[in-house]
Each structure stands twice: as C-alpha cells, then as structure tokens.
Tab-separated table of N, CA, C and O in Angstrom:
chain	number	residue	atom	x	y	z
A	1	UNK	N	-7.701	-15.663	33.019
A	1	UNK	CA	-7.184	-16.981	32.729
A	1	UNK	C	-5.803	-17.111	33.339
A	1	UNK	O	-4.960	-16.218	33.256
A	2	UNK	N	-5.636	-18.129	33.882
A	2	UNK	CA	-4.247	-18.660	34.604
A	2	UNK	C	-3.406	-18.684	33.807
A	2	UNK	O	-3.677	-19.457	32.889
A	3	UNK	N	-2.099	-17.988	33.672
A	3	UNK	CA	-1.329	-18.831	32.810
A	3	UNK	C	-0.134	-19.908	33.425
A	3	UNK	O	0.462	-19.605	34.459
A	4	UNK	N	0.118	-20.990	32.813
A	4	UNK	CA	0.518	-22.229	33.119
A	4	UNK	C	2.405	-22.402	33.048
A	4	UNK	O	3.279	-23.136	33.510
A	5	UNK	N	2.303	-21.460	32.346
A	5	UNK	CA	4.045	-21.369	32.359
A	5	UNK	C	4.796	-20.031	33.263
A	5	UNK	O	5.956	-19.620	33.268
A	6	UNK	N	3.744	-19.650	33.892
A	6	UNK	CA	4.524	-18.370	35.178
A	6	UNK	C	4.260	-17.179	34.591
A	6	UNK	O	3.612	-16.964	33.567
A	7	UNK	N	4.796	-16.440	35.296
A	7	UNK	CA	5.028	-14.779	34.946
A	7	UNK	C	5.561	-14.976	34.044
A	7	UNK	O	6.408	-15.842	33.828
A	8	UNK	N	4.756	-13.470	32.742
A	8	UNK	CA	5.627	-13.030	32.046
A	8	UNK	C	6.106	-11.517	32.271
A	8	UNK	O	5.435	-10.696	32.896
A	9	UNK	N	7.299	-11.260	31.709
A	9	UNK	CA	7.450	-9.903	32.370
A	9	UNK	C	6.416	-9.305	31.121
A	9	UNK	O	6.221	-9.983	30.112
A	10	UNK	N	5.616	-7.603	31.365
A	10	UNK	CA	4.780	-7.130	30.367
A	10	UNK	C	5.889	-5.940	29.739
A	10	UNK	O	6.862	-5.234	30.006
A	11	UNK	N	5.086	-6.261	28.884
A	11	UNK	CA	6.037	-5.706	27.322
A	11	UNK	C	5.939	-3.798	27.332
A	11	UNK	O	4.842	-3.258	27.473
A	12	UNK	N	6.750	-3.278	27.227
A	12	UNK	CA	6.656	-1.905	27.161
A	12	UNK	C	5.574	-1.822	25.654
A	12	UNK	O	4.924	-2.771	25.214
A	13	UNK	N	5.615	-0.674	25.176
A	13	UNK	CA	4.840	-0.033	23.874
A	13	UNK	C	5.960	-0.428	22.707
A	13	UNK	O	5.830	-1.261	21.811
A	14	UNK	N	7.079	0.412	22.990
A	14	UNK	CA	8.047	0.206	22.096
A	14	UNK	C	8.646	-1.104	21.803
A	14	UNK	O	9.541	-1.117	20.959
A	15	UNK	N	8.291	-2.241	22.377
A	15	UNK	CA	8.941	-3.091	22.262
A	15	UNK	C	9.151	-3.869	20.813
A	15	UNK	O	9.933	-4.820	20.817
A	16	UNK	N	8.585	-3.561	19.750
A	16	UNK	CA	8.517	-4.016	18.246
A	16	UNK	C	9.858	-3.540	17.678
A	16	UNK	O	10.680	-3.981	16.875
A	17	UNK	N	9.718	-2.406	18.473
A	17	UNK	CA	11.279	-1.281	17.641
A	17	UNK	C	12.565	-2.293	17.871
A	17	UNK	O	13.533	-2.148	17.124
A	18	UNK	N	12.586	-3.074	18.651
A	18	UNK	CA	13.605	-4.442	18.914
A	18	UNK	C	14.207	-4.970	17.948
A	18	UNK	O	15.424	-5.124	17.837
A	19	UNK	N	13.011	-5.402	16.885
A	19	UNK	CA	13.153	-6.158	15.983
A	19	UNK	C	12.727	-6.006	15.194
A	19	UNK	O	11.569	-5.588	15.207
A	20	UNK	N	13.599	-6.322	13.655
A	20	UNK	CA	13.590	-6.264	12.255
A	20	UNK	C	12.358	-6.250	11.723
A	20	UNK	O	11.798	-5.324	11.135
A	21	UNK	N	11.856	-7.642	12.032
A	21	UNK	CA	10.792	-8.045	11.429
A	21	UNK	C	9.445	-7.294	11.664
A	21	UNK	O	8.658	-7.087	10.740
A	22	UNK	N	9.236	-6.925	12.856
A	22	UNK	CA	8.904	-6.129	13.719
A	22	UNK	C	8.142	-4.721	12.787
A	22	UNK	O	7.025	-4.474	12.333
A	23	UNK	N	9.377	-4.088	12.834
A	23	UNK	CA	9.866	-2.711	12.408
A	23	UNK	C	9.239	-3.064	10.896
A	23	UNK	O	8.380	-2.306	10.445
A	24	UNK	N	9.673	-4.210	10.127
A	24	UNK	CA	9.077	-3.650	8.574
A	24	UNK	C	8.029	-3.789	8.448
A	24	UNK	O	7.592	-3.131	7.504
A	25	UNK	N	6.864	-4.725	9.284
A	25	UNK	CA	5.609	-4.913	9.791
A	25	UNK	C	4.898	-3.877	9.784
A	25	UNK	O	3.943	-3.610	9.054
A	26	UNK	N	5.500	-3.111	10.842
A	26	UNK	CA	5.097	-1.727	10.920
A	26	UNK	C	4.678	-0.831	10.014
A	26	UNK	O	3.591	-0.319	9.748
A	27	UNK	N	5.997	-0.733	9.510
A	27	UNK	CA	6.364	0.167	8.072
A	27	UNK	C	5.173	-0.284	7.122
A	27	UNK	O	4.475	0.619	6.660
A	28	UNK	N	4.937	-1.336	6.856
A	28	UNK	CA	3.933	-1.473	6.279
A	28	UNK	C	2.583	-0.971	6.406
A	28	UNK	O	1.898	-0.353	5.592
A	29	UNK	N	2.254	-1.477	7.962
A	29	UNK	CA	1.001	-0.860	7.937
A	29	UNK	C	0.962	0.247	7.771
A	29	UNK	O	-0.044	0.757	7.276
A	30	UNK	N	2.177	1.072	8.175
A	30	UNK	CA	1.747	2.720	7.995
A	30	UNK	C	1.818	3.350	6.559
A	30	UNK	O	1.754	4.526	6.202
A	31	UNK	N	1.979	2.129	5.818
A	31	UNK	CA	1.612	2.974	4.302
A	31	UNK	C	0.012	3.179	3.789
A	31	UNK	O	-0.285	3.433	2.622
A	32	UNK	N	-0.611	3.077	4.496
A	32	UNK	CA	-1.936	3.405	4.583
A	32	UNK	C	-1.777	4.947	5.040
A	32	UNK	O	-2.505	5.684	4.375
A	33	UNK	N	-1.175	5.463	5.796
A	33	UNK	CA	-1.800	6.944	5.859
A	33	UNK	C	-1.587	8.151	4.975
A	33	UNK	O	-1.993	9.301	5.142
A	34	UNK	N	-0.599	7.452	3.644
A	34	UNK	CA	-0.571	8.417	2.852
A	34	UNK	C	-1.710	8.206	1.997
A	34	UNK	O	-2.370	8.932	1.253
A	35	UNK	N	-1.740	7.064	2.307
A	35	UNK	CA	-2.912	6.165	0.950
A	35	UNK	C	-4.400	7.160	1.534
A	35	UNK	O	-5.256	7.627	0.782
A	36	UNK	N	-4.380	7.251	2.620
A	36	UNK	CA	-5.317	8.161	2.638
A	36	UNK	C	-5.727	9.702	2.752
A	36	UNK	O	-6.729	10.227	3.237
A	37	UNK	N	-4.702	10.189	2.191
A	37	UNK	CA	-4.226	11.525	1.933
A	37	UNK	C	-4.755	11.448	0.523
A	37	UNK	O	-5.553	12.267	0.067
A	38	UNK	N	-4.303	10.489	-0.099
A	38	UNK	CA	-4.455	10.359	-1.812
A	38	UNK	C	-6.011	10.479	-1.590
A	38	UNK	O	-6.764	11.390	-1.935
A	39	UNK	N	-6.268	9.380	-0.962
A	39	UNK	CA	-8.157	9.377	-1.196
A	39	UNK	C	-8.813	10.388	-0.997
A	39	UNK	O	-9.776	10.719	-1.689
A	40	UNK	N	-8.205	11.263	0.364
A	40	UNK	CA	-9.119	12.226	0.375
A	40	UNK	C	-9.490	13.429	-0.799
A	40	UNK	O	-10.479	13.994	-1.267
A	41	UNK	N	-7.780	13.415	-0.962
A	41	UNK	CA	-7.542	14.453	-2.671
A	41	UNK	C	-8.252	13.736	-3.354
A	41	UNK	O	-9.344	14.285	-3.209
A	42	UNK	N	-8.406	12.926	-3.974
A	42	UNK	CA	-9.918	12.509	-4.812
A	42	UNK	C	-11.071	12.427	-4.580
A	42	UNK	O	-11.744	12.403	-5.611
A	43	UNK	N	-11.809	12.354	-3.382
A	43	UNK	CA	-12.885	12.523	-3.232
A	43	UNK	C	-13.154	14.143	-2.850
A	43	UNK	O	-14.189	14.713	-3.196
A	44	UNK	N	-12.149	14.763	-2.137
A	44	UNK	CA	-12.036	16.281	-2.991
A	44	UNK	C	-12.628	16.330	-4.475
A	44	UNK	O	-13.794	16.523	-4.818
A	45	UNK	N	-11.533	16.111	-5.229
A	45	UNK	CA	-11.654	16.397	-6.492
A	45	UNK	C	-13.307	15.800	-7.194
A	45	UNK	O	-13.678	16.350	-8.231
A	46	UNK	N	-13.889	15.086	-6.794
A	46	UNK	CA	-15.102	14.417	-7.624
A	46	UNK	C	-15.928	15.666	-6.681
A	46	UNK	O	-16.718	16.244	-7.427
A	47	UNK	N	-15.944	15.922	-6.040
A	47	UNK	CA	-17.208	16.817	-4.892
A	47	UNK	C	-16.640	18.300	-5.438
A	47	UNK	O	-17.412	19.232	-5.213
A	48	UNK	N	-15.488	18.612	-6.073
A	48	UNK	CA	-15.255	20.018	-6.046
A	48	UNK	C	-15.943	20.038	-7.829
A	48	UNK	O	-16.613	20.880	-8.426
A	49	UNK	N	-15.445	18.824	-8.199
A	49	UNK	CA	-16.045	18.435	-10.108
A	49	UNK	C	-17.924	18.520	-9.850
A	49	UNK	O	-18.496	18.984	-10.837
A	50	UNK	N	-18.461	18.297	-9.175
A	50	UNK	CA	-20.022	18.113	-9.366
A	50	UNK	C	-20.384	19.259	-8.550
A	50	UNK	O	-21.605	19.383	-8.453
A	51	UNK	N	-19.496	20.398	-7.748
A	51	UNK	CA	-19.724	21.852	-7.116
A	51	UNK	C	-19.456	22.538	-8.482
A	51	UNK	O	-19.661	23.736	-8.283
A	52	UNK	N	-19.160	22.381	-9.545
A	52	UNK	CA	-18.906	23.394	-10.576
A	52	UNK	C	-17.209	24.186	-11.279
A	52	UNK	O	-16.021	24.122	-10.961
A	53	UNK	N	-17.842	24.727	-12.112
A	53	UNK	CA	-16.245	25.300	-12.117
A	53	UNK	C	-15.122	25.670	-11.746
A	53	UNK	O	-13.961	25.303	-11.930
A	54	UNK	N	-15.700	26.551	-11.127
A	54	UNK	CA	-14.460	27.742	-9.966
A	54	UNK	C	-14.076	26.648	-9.212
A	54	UNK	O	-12.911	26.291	-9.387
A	55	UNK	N	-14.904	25.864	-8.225
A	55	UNK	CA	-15.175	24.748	-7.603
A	55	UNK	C	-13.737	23.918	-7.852
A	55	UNK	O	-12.911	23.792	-6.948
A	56	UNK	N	-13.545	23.362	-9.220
A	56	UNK	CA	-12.759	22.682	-9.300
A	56	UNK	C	-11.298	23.086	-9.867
A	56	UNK	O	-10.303	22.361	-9.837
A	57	UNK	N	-11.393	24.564	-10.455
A	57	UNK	CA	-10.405	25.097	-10.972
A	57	UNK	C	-9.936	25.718	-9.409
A	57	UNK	O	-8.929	26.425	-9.415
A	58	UNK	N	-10.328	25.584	-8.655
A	58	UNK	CA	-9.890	26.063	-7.111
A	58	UNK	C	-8.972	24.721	-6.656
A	58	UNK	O	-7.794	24.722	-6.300
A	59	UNK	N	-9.931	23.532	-6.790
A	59	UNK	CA	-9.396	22.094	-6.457
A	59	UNK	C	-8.298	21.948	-7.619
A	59	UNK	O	-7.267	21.825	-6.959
A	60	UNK	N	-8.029	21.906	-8.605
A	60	UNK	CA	-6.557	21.756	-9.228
A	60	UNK	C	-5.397	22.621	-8.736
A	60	UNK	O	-4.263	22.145	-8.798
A	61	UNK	N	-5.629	24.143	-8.140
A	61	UNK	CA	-4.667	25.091	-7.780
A	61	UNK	C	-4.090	24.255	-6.620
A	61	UNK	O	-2.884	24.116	-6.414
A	62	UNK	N	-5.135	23.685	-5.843
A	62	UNK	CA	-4.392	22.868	-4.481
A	62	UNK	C	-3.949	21.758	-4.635
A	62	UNK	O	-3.195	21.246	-3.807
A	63	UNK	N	-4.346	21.141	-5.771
A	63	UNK	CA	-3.425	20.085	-6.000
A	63	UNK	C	-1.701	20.531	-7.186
A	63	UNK	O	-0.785	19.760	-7.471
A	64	UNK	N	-1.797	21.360	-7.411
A	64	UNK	CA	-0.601	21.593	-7.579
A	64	UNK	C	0.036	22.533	-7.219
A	64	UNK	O	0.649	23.280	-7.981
A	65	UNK	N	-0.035	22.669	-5.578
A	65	UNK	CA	1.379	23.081	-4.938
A	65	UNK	C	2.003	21.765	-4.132
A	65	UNK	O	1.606	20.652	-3.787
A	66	UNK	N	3.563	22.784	-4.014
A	66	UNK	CA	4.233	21.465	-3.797
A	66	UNK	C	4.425	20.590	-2.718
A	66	UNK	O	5.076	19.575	-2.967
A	67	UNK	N	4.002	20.752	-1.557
A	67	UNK	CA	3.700	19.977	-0.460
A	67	UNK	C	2.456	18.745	-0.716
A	67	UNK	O	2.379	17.665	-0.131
A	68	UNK	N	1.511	19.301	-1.804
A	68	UNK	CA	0.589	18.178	-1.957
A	68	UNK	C	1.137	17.380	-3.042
A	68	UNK	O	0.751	16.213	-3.124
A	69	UNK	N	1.986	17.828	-3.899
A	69	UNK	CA	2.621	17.094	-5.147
A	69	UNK	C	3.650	15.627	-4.151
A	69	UNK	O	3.648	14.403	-4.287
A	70	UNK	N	4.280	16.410	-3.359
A	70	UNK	CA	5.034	15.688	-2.215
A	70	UNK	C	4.315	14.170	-1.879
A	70	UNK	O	4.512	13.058	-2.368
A	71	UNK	N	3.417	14.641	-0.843
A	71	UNK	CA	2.616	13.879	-0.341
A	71	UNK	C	1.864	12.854	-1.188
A	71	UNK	O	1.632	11.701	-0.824
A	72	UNK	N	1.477	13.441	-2.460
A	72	UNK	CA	0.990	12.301	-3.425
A	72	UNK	C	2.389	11.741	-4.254
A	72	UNK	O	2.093	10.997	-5.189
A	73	UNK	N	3.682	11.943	-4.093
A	73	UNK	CA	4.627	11.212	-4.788
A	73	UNK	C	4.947	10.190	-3.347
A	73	UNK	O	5.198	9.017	-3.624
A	74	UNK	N	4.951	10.475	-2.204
A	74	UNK	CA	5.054	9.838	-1.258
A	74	UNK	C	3.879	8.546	-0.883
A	74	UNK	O	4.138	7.468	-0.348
A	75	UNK	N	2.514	9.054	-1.358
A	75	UNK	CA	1.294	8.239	-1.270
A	75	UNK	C	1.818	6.889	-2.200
A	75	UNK	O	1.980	5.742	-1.782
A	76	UNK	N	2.048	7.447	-3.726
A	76	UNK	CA	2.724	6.448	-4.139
A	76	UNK	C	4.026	5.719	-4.144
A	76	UNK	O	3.926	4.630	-4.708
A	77	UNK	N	5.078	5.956	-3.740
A	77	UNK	CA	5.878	5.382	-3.302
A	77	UNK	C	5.743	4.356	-1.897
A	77	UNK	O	6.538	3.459	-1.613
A	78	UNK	N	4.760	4.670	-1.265
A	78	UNK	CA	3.874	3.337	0.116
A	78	UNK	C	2.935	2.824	-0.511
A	78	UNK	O	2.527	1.835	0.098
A	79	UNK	N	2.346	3.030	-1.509
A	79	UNK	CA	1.809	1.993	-2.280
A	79	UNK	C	2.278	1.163	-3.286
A	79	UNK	O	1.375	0.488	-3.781
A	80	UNK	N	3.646	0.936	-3.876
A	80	UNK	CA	4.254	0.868	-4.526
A	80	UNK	C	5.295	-0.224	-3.444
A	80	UNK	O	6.054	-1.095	-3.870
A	81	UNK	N	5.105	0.062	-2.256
A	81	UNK	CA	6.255	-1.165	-1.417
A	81	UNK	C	4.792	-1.325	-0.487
A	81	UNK	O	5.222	-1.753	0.584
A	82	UNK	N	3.590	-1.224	-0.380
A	82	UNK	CA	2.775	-1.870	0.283
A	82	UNK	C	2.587	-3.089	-1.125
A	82	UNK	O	2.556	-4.217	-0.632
A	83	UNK	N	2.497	-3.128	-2.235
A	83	UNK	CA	2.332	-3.952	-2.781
A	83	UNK	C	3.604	-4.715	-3.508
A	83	UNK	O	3.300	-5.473	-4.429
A	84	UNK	N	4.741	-4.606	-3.237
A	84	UNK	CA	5.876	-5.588	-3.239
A	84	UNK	C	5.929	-6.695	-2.001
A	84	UNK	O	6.421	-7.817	-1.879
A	85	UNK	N	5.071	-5.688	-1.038
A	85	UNK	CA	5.594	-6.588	0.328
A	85	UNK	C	4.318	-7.758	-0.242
A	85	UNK	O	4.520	-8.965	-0.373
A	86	UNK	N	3.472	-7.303	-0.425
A	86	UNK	CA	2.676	-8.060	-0.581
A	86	UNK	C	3.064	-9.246	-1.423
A	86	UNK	O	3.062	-10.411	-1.026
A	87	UNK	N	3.397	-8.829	-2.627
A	87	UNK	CA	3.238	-9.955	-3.630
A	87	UNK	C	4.115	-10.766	-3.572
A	87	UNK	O	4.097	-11.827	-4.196
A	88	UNK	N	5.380	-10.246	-2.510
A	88	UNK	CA	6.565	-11.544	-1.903
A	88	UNK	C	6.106	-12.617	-0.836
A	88	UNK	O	6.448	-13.796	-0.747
A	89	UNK	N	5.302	-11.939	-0.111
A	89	UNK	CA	4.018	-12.700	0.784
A	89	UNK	C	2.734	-13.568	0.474
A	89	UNK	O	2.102	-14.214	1.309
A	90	UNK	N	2.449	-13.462	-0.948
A	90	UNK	CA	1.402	-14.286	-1.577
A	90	UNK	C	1.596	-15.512	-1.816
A	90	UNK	O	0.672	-16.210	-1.397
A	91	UNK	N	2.866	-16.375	-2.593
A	91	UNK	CA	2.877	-17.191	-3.294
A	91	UNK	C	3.324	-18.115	-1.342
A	91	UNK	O	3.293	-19.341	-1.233
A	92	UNK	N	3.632	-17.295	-0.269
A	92	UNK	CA	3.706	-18.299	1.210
A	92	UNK	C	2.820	-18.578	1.731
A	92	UNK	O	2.668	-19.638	2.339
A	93	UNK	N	1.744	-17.392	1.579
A	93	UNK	CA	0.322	-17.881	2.041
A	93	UNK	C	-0.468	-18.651	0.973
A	93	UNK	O	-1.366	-19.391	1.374
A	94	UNK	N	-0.225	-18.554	-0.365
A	94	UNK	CA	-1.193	-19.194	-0.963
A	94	UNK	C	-0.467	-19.754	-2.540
A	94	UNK	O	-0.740	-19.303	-3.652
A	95	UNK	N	0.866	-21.254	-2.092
A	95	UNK	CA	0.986	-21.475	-3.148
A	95	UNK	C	0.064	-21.962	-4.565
A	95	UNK	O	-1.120	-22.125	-4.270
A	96	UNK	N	0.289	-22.149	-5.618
A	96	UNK	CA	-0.338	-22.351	-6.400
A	96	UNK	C	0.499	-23.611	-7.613
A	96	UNK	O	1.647	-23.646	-8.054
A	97	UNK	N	-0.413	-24.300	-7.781
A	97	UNK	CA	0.038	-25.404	-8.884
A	97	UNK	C	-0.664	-25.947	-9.792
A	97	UNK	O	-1.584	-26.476	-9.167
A	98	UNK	N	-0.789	-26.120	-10.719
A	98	UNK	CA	-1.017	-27.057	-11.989
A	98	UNK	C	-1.107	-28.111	-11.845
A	98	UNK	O	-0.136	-28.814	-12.125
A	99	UNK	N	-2.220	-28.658	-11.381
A	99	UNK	CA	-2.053	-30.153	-11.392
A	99	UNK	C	-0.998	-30.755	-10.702
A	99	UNK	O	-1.530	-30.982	-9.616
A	100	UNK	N	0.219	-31.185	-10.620
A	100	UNK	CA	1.265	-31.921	-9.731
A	100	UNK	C	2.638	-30.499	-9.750
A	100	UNK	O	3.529	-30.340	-8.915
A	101	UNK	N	2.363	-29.682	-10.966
A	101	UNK	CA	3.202	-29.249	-10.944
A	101	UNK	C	3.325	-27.469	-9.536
A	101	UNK	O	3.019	-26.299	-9.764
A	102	UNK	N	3.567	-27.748	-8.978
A	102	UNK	CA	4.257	-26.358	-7.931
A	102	UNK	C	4.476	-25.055	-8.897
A	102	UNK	O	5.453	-25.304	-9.604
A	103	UNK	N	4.142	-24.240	-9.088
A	103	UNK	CA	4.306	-22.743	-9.630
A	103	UNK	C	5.171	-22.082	-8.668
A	103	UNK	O	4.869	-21.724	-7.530
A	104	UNK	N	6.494	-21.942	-9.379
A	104	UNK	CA	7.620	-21.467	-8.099
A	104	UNK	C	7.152	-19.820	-7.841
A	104	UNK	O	6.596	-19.148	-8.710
A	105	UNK	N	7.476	-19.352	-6.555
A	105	UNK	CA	7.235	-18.279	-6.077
A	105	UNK	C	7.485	-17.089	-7.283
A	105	UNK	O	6.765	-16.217	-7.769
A	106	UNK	N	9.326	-17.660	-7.565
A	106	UNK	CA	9.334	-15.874	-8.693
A	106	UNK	C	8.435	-15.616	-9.459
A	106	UNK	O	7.961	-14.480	-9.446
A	107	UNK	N	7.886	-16.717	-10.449
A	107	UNK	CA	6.927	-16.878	-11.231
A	107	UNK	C	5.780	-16.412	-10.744
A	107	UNK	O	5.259	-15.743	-11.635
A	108	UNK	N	5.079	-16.422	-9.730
A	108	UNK	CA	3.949	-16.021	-9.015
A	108	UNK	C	4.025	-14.320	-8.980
A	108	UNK	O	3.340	-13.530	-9.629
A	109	UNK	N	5.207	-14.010	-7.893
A	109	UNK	CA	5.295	-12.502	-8.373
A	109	UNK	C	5.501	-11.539	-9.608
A	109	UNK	O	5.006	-10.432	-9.821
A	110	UNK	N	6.480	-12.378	-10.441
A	110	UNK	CA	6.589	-11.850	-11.925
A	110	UNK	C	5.914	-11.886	-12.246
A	110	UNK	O	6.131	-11.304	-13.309
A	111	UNK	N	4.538	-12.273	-12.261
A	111	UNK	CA	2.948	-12.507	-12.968
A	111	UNK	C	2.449	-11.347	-12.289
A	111	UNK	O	1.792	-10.482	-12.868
A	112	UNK	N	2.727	-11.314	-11.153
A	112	UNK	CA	1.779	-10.325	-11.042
A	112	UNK	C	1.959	-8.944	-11.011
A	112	UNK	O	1.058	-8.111	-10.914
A	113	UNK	N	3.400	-8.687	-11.115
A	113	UNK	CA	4.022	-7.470	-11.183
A	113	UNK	C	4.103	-7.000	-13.015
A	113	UNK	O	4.286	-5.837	-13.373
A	114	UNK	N	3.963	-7.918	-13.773
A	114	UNK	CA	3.748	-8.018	-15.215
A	114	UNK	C	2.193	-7.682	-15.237
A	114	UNK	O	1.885	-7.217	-16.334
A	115	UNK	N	1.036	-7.784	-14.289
A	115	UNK	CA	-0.275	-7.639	-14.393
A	115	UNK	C	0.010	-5.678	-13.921
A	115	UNK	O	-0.404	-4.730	-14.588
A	116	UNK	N	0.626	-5.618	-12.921
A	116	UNK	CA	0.683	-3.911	-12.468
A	116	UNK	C	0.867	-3.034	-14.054
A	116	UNK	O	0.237	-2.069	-14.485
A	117	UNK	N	2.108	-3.906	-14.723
A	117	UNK	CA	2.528	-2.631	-16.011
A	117	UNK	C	1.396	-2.720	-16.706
A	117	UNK	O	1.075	-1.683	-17.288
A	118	UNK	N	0.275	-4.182	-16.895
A	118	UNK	CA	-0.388	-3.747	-17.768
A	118	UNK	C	-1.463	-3.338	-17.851
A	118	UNK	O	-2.214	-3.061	-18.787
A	119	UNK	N	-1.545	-3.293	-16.256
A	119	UNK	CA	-3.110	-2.138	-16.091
A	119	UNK	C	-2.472	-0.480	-15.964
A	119	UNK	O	-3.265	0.440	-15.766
A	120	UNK	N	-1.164	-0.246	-16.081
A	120	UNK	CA	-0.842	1.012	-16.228
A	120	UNK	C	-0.480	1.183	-17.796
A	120	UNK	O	-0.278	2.281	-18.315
A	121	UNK	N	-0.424	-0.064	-18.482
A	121	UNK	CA	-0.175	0.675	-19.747
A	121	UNK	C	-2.003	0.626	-20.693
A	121	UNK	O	-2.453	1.387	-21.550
A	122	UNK	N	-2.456	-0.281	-20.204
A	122	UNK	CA	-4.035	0.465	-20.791
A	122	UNK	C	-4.600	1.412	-19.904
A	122	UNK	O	-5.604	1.945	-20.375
A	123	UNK	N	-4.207	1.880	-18.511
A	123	UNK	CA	-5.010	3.299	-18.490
A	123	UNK	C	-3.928	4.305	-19.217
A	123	UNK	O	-4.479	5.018	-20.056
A	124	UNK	N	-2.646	4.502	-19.097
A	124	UNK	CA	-1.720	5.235	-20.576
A	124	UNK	C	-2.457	5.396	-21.360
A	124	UNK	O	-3.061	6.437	-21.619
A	125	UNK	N	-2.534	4.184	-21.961
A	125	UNK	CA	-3.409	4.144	-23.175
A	125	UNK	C	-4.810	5.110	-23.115
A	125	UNK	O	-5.318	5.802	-23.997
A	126	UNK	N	-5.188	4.888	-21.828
A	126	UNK	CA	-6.621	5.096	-22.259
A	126	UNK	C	-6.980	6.634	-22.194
A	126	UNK	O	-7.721	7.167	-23.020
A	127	UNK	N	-6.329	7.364	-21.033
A	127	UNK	CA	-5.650	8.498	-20.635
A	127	UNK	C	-5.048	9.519	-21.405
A	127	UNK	O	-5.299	10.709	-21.596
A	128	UNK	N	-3.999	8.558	-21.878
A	128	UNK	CA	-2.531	9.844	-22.050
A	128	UNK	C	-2.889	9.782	-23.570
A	128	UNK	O	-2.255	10.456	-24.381
C-alpha cells in the first residue's frame, strides 16, 4: 500500500524505551511472566497432589526454598499493579451511570478494589 504522506523514517526495536507511556505499557504486559511462574507452581502442585504422597511432600520442599518464595512474592506484587493499572483504566474505557447520573471514576475503582479485600477476606475466612 502507498503511503500518501511520504517516507517514514522505520523505527528501531527500542524505540518504546523513548517514552513514558511507552515504558509503563510495557511493564505491564510483562507482569504476565511471573504470573506464569505462579501457574506453573500450581499445576505442579495439583499433578504432584494426585501422584501421591512423597509426590507432593517433594512438591512443598520446592516450594519452600527461597528463590521460589521470591518469585511467588514477585508473581504477586505484578499482579497486584497488573490490576491497579487496570482498574484506573476501566471507568475510561467503560464509564458507568445510573440513569442520568455519571458514577465518578474514584468510585468505580474504590468498588472494585473494596470487591479485591472481600474476596480475600472470605477465602481468609474460608482457609485460615
């Protein structure tokens, strides 16, 4: 396809690293690869739980040394700002209102960051 406004010069690889916006973009997406560090340690853990005992008393020894303790405090800490970024990003893509009335943004996230404590305080509950 022709383009109509001339040459553009082509963009190196690095060229995102430029800019801010860019860069936290990024950052974001890459909180997925701890997220899947976590997953794999659980689907470990359910396959080492239905291999049997030893099986899984083998799978707890590896989950508690400290490079994997690491990595799963790190898994959650990118899931923990993969879903801030998010929920500051929701109420722009998809305000919400009452009838005439506009539901201001804080309100949108405080709802839903008030929904995070309370699915962590009934698994607490359900758990601990």
């Amino acid at each position: 396809m022709h383009n109509k406004a001339g040459f553009e010069k082509p963009l190196n690889a690095l060229w995102w690293l430029k800019h801010r916006f860019f860069k936290a973009y990024m950052l974001r997406e890459a909180t997925v690869i701890p997220l899947l560090f976590f997953i794999g340690c659980m689907l470990a853990g359910i396959y080492s739980l239905l291999q049997g005992e030893n099986q899984w008393l083998a799978w707890l020894g590896f989950m508690q040394q400290s490079w994997v303790v690491g990595l799963n405090i790190l898994a959650l800490l990118a899931s923990l700002y993969h879903a801030l970024t998010f929920f500051v990003l929701f109420p722009r893509v998809m305000p919400l209102s009452l009838g005439d009335y506009r539901i201001p943004a804080w309100a949108i996230v405080a709802g839903q960051w008030m929904a995070v404590v309370a699915v962590l305080l009934f698994f607490g509950w359900l758990f601990l």
